[in-house]
mmCIF file of C-alpha atoms in Angstrom:
data_model
loop_
_atom_site.group_PDB
_atom_site.id
_atom_site.type_symbol
_atom_site.label_atom_id
_atom_site.label_comp_id
_atom_site.label_asym_id
_atom_site.label_seq_id
_atom_site.Cartn_x
_atom_site.Cartn_y
_atom_site.Cartn_z
ATOM 1 C CA MET A 49 82.409 125.748 103.835
ATOM 2 C CA LEU A 50 84.010 122.640 102.349
ATOM 3 C CA TYR A 51 86.480 120.673 104.478
ATOM 4 C CA VAL A 52 88.818 117.811 103.564
ATOM 5 C CA VAL A 53 89.350 116.009 106.861
ATOM 6 C CA GLY A 54 92.069 113.473 107.581
ATOM 7 C CA VAL A 55 90.650 110.928 110.031
ATOM 8 C CA GLY A 56 93.795 108.940 110.764
ATOM 9 C CA PRO A 57 95.093 105.518 109.741
ATOM 10 C CA GLY A 58 92.341 103.394 111.301
ATOM 11 C CA ASP A 59 92.525 103.302 115.095
ATOM 12 C CA PRO A 60 89.981 105.904 116.293
ATOM 13 C CA GLU A 61 92.461 107.111 118.922
ATOM 14 C CA TYR A 62 94.508 108.597 116.075
ATOM 15 C CA ILE A 63 91.703 110.976 115.020
ATOM 16 C CA THR A 64 92.678 114.509 116.023
ATOM 17 C CA LEU A 65 90.514 116.744 118.177
ATOM 18 C CA LYS A 66 90.322 119.270 115.324
ATOM 19 C CA ALA A 67 89.056 116.578 112.954
ATOM 20 C CA LEU A 68 86.365 115.514 115.428
ATOM 21 C CA LYS A 69 85.195 119.104 115.935
ATOM 22 C CA THR A 70 85.088 119.710 112.182
ATOM 23 C CA LEU A 71 83.092 116.534 111.521
ATOM 24 C CA GLU A 72 80.690 117.460 114.326
ATOM 25 C CA ARG A 73 79.694 120.748 112.701
ATOM 26 C CA CYS A 74 79.338 119.372 109.165
ATOM 27 C CA ALA A 75 75.779 118.620 108.049
ATOM 28 C CA VAL A 76 77.077 116.416 105.216
ATOM 29 C CA VAL A 77 79.978 113.939 105.441
ATOM 30 C CA ALA A 78 81.293 112.205 102.333
ATOM 31 C CA GLY A 79 84.094 109.719 101.710
ATOM 32 C CA TRP A 80 84.990 106.192 100.705
ATOM 33 C CA ARG A 81 82.769 103.654 102.454
ATOM 34 C CA SER A 82 85.748 102.073 104.267
ATOM 35 C CA VAL A 83 86.509 105.485 105.815
ATOM 36 C CA VAL A 84 83.022 106.821 106.498
ATOM 37 C CA GLU A 85 81.700 103.661 108.145
ATOM 38 C CA ARG A 86 84.233 103.866 110.957
ATOM 39 C CA LEU A 87 82.944 107.302 112.011
ATOM 40 C CA SER A 88 80.017 108.215 114.292
ATOM 41 C CA LEU A 89 77.739 110.218 111.999
ATOM 42 C CA ASP A 90 74.295 110.028 113.582
ATOM 43 C CA GLY A 91 71.884 112.555 112.099
ATOM 44 C CA LYS A 92 74.165 113.574 109.227
ATOM 45 C CA GLU A 93 73.704 113.168 105.505
ATOM 46 C CA VAL A 94 76.266 110.553 104.421
ATOM 47 C CA VAL A 95 77.586 110.376 100.855
ATOM 48 C CA TYR A 96 79.664 107.406 99.729
ATOM 49 C CA LEU A 97 82.265 108.214 97.106
ATOM 50 C CA THR A 98 83.386 105.683 94.507
ATOM 51 C CA TYR A 99 85.685 105.797 91.496
ATOM 52 C CA GLN A 100 82.548 105.887 89.341
ATOM 53 C CA ASN A 101 80.634 108.696 91.071
ATOM 54 C CA GLN A 102 83.301 110.906 92.630
ATOM 55 C CA GLU A 103 83.479 113.519 89.857
ATOM 56 C CA ALA A 104 79.734 114.230 89.950
ATOM 57 C CA GLU A 105 79.453 113.947 93.735
ATOM 58 C CA LEU A 106 82.369 116.298 94.371
ATOM 59 C CA ARG A 107 80.738 118.942 92.180
ATOM 60 C CA ARG A 108 77.457 118.488 94.040
ATOM 61 C CA LEU A 109 79.221 118.697 97.407
ATOM 62 C CA ALA A 110 81.070 121.835 96.311
ATOM 63 C CA GLU A 111 77.762 123.515 95.448
ATOM 64 C CA ALA A 112 76.231 122.395 98.750
ATOM 65 C CA SER A 113 79.183 123.844 100.681
ATOM 66 C CA LEU A 114 78.211 127.361 99.592
ATOM 67 C CA GLY A 115 75.246 127.185 101.978
ATOM 68 C CA ARG A 116 76.340 124.768 104.726
ATOM 69 C CA ASP A 117 79.381 122.956 106.105
ATOM 70 C CA VAL A 118 80.371 119.852 104.151
ATOM 71 C CA CYS A 119 83.141 117.417 105.128
ATOM 72 C CA ILE A 120 85.010 114.988 102.917
ATOM 73 C CA ALA A 121 86.616 112.422 105.228
ATOM 74 C CA VAL A 122 89.787 110.744 103.986
ATOM 75 C CA HIS A 123 92.044 108.001 105.306
ATOM 76 C CA GLY A 124 95.136 109.283 107.106
ATOM 77 C CA ASP A 125 96.177 112.750 105.986
ATOM 78 C CA PRO A 126 94.863 114.147 102.671
ATOM 79 C CA ALA A 127 98.162 115.866 101.848
ATOM 80 C CA VAL A 128 100.233 112.680 102.082
ATOM 81 C CA SER A 129 98.871 110.157 99.602
ATOM 82 C CA ASP A 130 95.462 111.409 98.422
ATOM 83 C CA TRP A 131 96.936 113.470 95.599
ATOM 84 C CA GLU A 132 94.195 112.670 93.078
ATOM 85 C CA LEU A 133 91.489 113.956 95.417
ATOM 86 C CA MET A 134 93.469 117.108 96.185
ATOM 87 C CA ARG A 135 93.900 117.767 92.460
ATOM 88 C CA ARG A 136 90.129 117.495 92.018
ATOM 89 C CA MET A 137 89.548 119.794 94.983
ATOM 90 C CA ARG A 138 91.674 122.513 93.395
ATOM 91 C CA GLY A 139 89.537 122.306 90.274
ATOM 92 C CA LEU A 140 86.161 122.732 92.001
ATOM 93 C CA GLY A 141 86.348 126.516 92.123
ATOM 94 C CA VAL A 142 85.113 126.871 95.720
ATOM 95 C CA PRO A 143 86.996 127.662 98.943
ATOM 96 C CA TYR A 144 88.018 124.631 100.998
ATOM 97 C CA GLU A 145 90.100 123.897 104.065
ATOM 98 C CA VAL A 146 92.327 120.890 104.692
ATOM 99 C CA VAL A 147 92.195 119.477 108.220
ATOM 100 C CA SER A 148 95.412 117.512 108.567
ATOM 101 C CA GLY A 149 95.432 114.087 110.198
ATOM 102 C CA VAL A 150 97.824 111.372 111.280
ATOM 103 C CA SER A 151 98.983 109.580 108.142
ATOM 104 C CA PHE A 152 99.520 105.862 107.695
ATOM 105 C CA LEU A 153 103.026 106.947 106.673
ATOM 106 C CA ASN A 154 103.813 108.078 110.227
ATOM 107 C CA VAL A 155 102.894 104.633 111.498
ATOM 108 C CA ALA A 156 104.645 102.744 108.685
ATOM 109 C CA LEU A 157 107.881 104.638 109.327
ATOM 110 C CA ALA A 158 107.667 103.882 113.045
ATOM 111 C CA ARG A 159 107.063 100.190 112.383
ATOM 112 C CA ALA A 160 109.976 100.012 109.909
ATOM 113 C CA GLY A 161 112.397 101.977 112.079
ATOM 114 C CA LEU A 162 112.789 104.620 109.376
ATOM 115 C CA ASP A 163 112.290 108.370 109.048
ATOM 116 C CA ALA A 164 110.883 110.578 106.310
ATOM 117 C CA ALA A 165 114.323 111.806 105.246
ATOM 118 C CA HIS A 166 115.301 108.311 104.096
ATOM 119 C CA VAL A 167 112.212 107.168 102.180
ATOM 120 C CA VAL A 168 110.289 107.932 99.010
ATOM 121 C CA LEU A 169 106.498 107.570 99.066
ATOM 122 C CA ILE A 170 104.837 106.060 95.995
ATOM 123 C CA SER A 171 101.054 105.764 95.817
ATOM 124 C CA GLN A 172 99.604 103.110 93.533
ATOM 125 C CA HIS A 173 96.217 103.270 95.250
ATOM 126 C CA ALA A 174 94.904 105.577 92.555
ATOM 127 C CA SER A 175 93.280 105.575 89.135
ATOM 128 C CA GLU A 176 96.635 106.833 87.811
ATOM 129 C CA PRO A 177 99.187 104.827 89.837
ATOM 130 C CA GLN A 178 102.593 106.380 90.339
ATOM 131 C CA GLU A 179 105.485 104.476 88.777
ATOM 132 C CA ILE A 180 108.222 102.925 90.904
ATOM 133 C CA ALA A 181 111.583 104.530 90.184
ATOM 134 C CA GLU A 182 115.104 104.046 91.508
ATOM 135 C CA CYS A 183 115.717 106.381 94.437
ATOM 136 C CA GLY A 184 119.351 105.870 95.372
ATOM 137 C CA ASP A 185 119.842 104.567 98.896
ATOM 138 C CA ARG A 186 116.422 105.643 100.121
ATOM 139 C CA ALA A 187 113.796 103.060 101.056
ATOM 140 C CA LEU A 188 110.472 102.928 99.210
ATOM 141 C CA VAL A 189 107.077 103.090 100.885
ATOM 142 C CA ILE A 190 104.480 101.919 98.374
ATOM 143 C CA VAL A 191 100.731 102.213 98.893
ATOM 144 C CA THR A 192 99.401 99.074 97.221
ATOM 145 C CA PRO A 193 96.948 99.206 94.289
ATOM 146 C CA PRO A 194 93.252 98.621 95.058
ATOM 147 C CA ASP A 195 92.708 96.103 92.237
ATOM 148 C CA PRO A 196 94.043 92.539 91.754
ATOM 149 C CA GLN A 197 95.640 93.338 88.399
ATOM 150 C CA GLY A 198 97.519 96.279 89.884
ATOM 151 C CA ARG A 199 98.766 94.154 92.792
ATOM 152 C CA ARG A 200 100.014 91.508 90.349
ATOM 153 C CA ARG A 201 101.946 94.185 88.447
ATOM 154 C CA LEU A 202 103.432 95.414 91.708
ATOM 155 C CA ALA A 203 104.473 91.866 92.657
ATOM 156 C CA GLU A 204 106.302 91.533 89.341
ATOM 157 C CA ARG A 205 108.179 94.766 90.009
ATOM 158 C CA LEU A 206 109.051 93.686 93.550
ATOM 159 C CA ARG A 207 110.672 90.496 92.253
ATOM 160 C CA GLU A 208 113.426 92.675 90.812
ATOM 161 C CA TYR A 209 114.136 94.070 94.276
ATOM 162 C CA ALA A 210 113.953 90.638 95.913
ATOM 163 C CA GLU A 211 116.549 89.309 93.462
ATOM 164 C CA ARG A 212 118.867 92.137 94.533
ATOM 165 C CA GLY A 213 118.565 91.087 98.181
ATOM 166 C CA CYS A 214 116.358 93.989 99.279
ATOM 167 C CA ALA A 215 114.166 93.542 102.350
ATOM 168 C CA ILE A 216 110.442 93.701 101.534
ATOM 169 C CA TYR A 217 107.929 94.221 104.317
ATOM 170 C CA LEU A 218 104.173 94.056 103.897
ATOM 171 C CA MET A 219 102.131 96.153 106.322
ATOM 172 C CA GLU A 220 98.413 95.443 106.551
ATOM 173 C CA ASP A 221 95.689 97.206 108.571
ATOM 174 C CA LEU A 222 98.120 99.484 110.408
ATOM 175 C CA THR A 223 96.865 100.526 113.891
ATOM 176 C CA LEU A 224 93.857 98.172 113.676
ATOM 177 C CA PRO A 225 93.478 94.996 115.791
ATOM 178 C CA THR A 226 94.112 92.985 112.599
ATOM 179 C CA GLU A 227 97.468 94.709 111.934
ATOM 180 C CA ARG A 228 100.217 92.547 110.423
ATOM 181 C CA VAL A 229 103.781 93.586 109.594
ATOM 182 C CA PHE A 230 105.969 90.848 108.164
ATOM 183 C CA LEU A 231 108.913 90.035 105.923
ATOM 184 C CA ALA A 232 107.231 89.245 102.615
ATOM 185 C CA VAL A 233 107.888 87.629 99.280
ATOM 186 C CA PRO A 234 106.561 89.475 96.214
ATOM 187 C CA ASP A 235 103.584 87.154 95.727
ATOM 188 C CA ASP A 236 102.278 88.085 99.202
ATOM 189 C CA VAL A 237 101.315 91.460 97.735
ATOM 190 C CA THR A 238 98.772 89.826 95.408
ATOM 191 C CA LYS A 239 96.798 88.767 98.503
ATOM 192 C CA ALA A 240 97.152 92.066 100.373
ATOM 193 C CA GLY A 241 94.087 93.756 101.799
ATOM 194 C CA ALA A 242 92.693 97.167 100.936
ATOM 195 C CA LEU A 243 94.673 99.020 103.629
ATOM 196 C CA SER A 244 98.187 97.853 102.842
ATOM 197 C CA ALA A 245 101.621 99.285 102.217
ATOM 198 C CA VAL A 246 104.957 97.810 101.205
ATOM 199 C CA VAL A 247 108.344 98.962 102.480
ATOM 200 C CA VAL A 248 111.329 98.121 100.272
ATOM 201 C CA ASN A 249 114.726 98.676 101.882
ATOM 202 C CA CYS A 250 117.884 97.995 99.892
ATOM 203 C CA SER A 251 120.276 100.076 101.987
ATOM 204 C CA HIS A 252 122.792 98.710 104.443
ATOM 205 C CA GLY A 253 123.026 102.107 106.147
ATOM 206 C CA ILE A 254 119.527 102.164 107.670
ATOM 207 C CA PRO A 255 117.538 99.501 109.540
ATOM 208 C CA LYS A 256 116.304 96.607 107.409
ATOM 209 C CA SER A 257 113.844 95.170 109.890
ATOM 210 C CA PRO A 258 110.909 96.517 111.913
ATOM 211 C CA THR A 259 111.576 97.912 115.371
ATOM 212 C CA SER A 260 110.341 96.565 118.662
ATOM 213 C CA GLU A 261 107.507 99.101 118.490
ATOM 214 C CA THR A 262 105.642 96.674 116.195
ATOM 215 C CA ARG A 263 103.877 95.480 119.380
ATOM 216 C CA GLY A 264 104.137 91.838 118.390
ATOM 217 C CA ALA A 265 102.703 92.429 114.938
ATOM 218 C CA VAL A 266 105.589 90.798 113.046
ATOM 219 C CA HIS A 267 104.726 87.298 111.813
#
């Protein structure tokens, strides 16, 4: 059987019991290096996925899953922002099961004092980044691009929001000891790390600053 397993936003305490049990019974565990290397996988075959090899490796993993349990570990929850992977999964032609996890979005909303009913999620951490569009009075939660050029393009777009007086928060390494959540200027995004998100809030009707639950992470 093939499993797509959400392993949480970073802090190992956010990994669900179901995810741990699923990973334990899988003979093969695949995923991005930044995800796989934070898991305990002694004695398992480990496959590192990259933008270059993922098409071929996913086909190979799908074939392998017909005879043994194979896990694809993903950051957070696969149904929240890993839409490109899920599209590829649907095209593999083999049965698979999604094991839901705690998404970075849950944590980002808690840090920003927001809820899912008042935000729009936009993922630019993809080979086909989603475009930023006007969304009325709802805040934007943007998963930052993985490449420097993409982050520069995002910074340019954020300048438009900054000029309108919108609050822009950069969230880095959520739930990890290196977590930072701070009021940002657009150029800060160009220096953002791999596990980053931006919250843009232009509304006066919902909180514009992080809550006290940031645990001292605001700088």
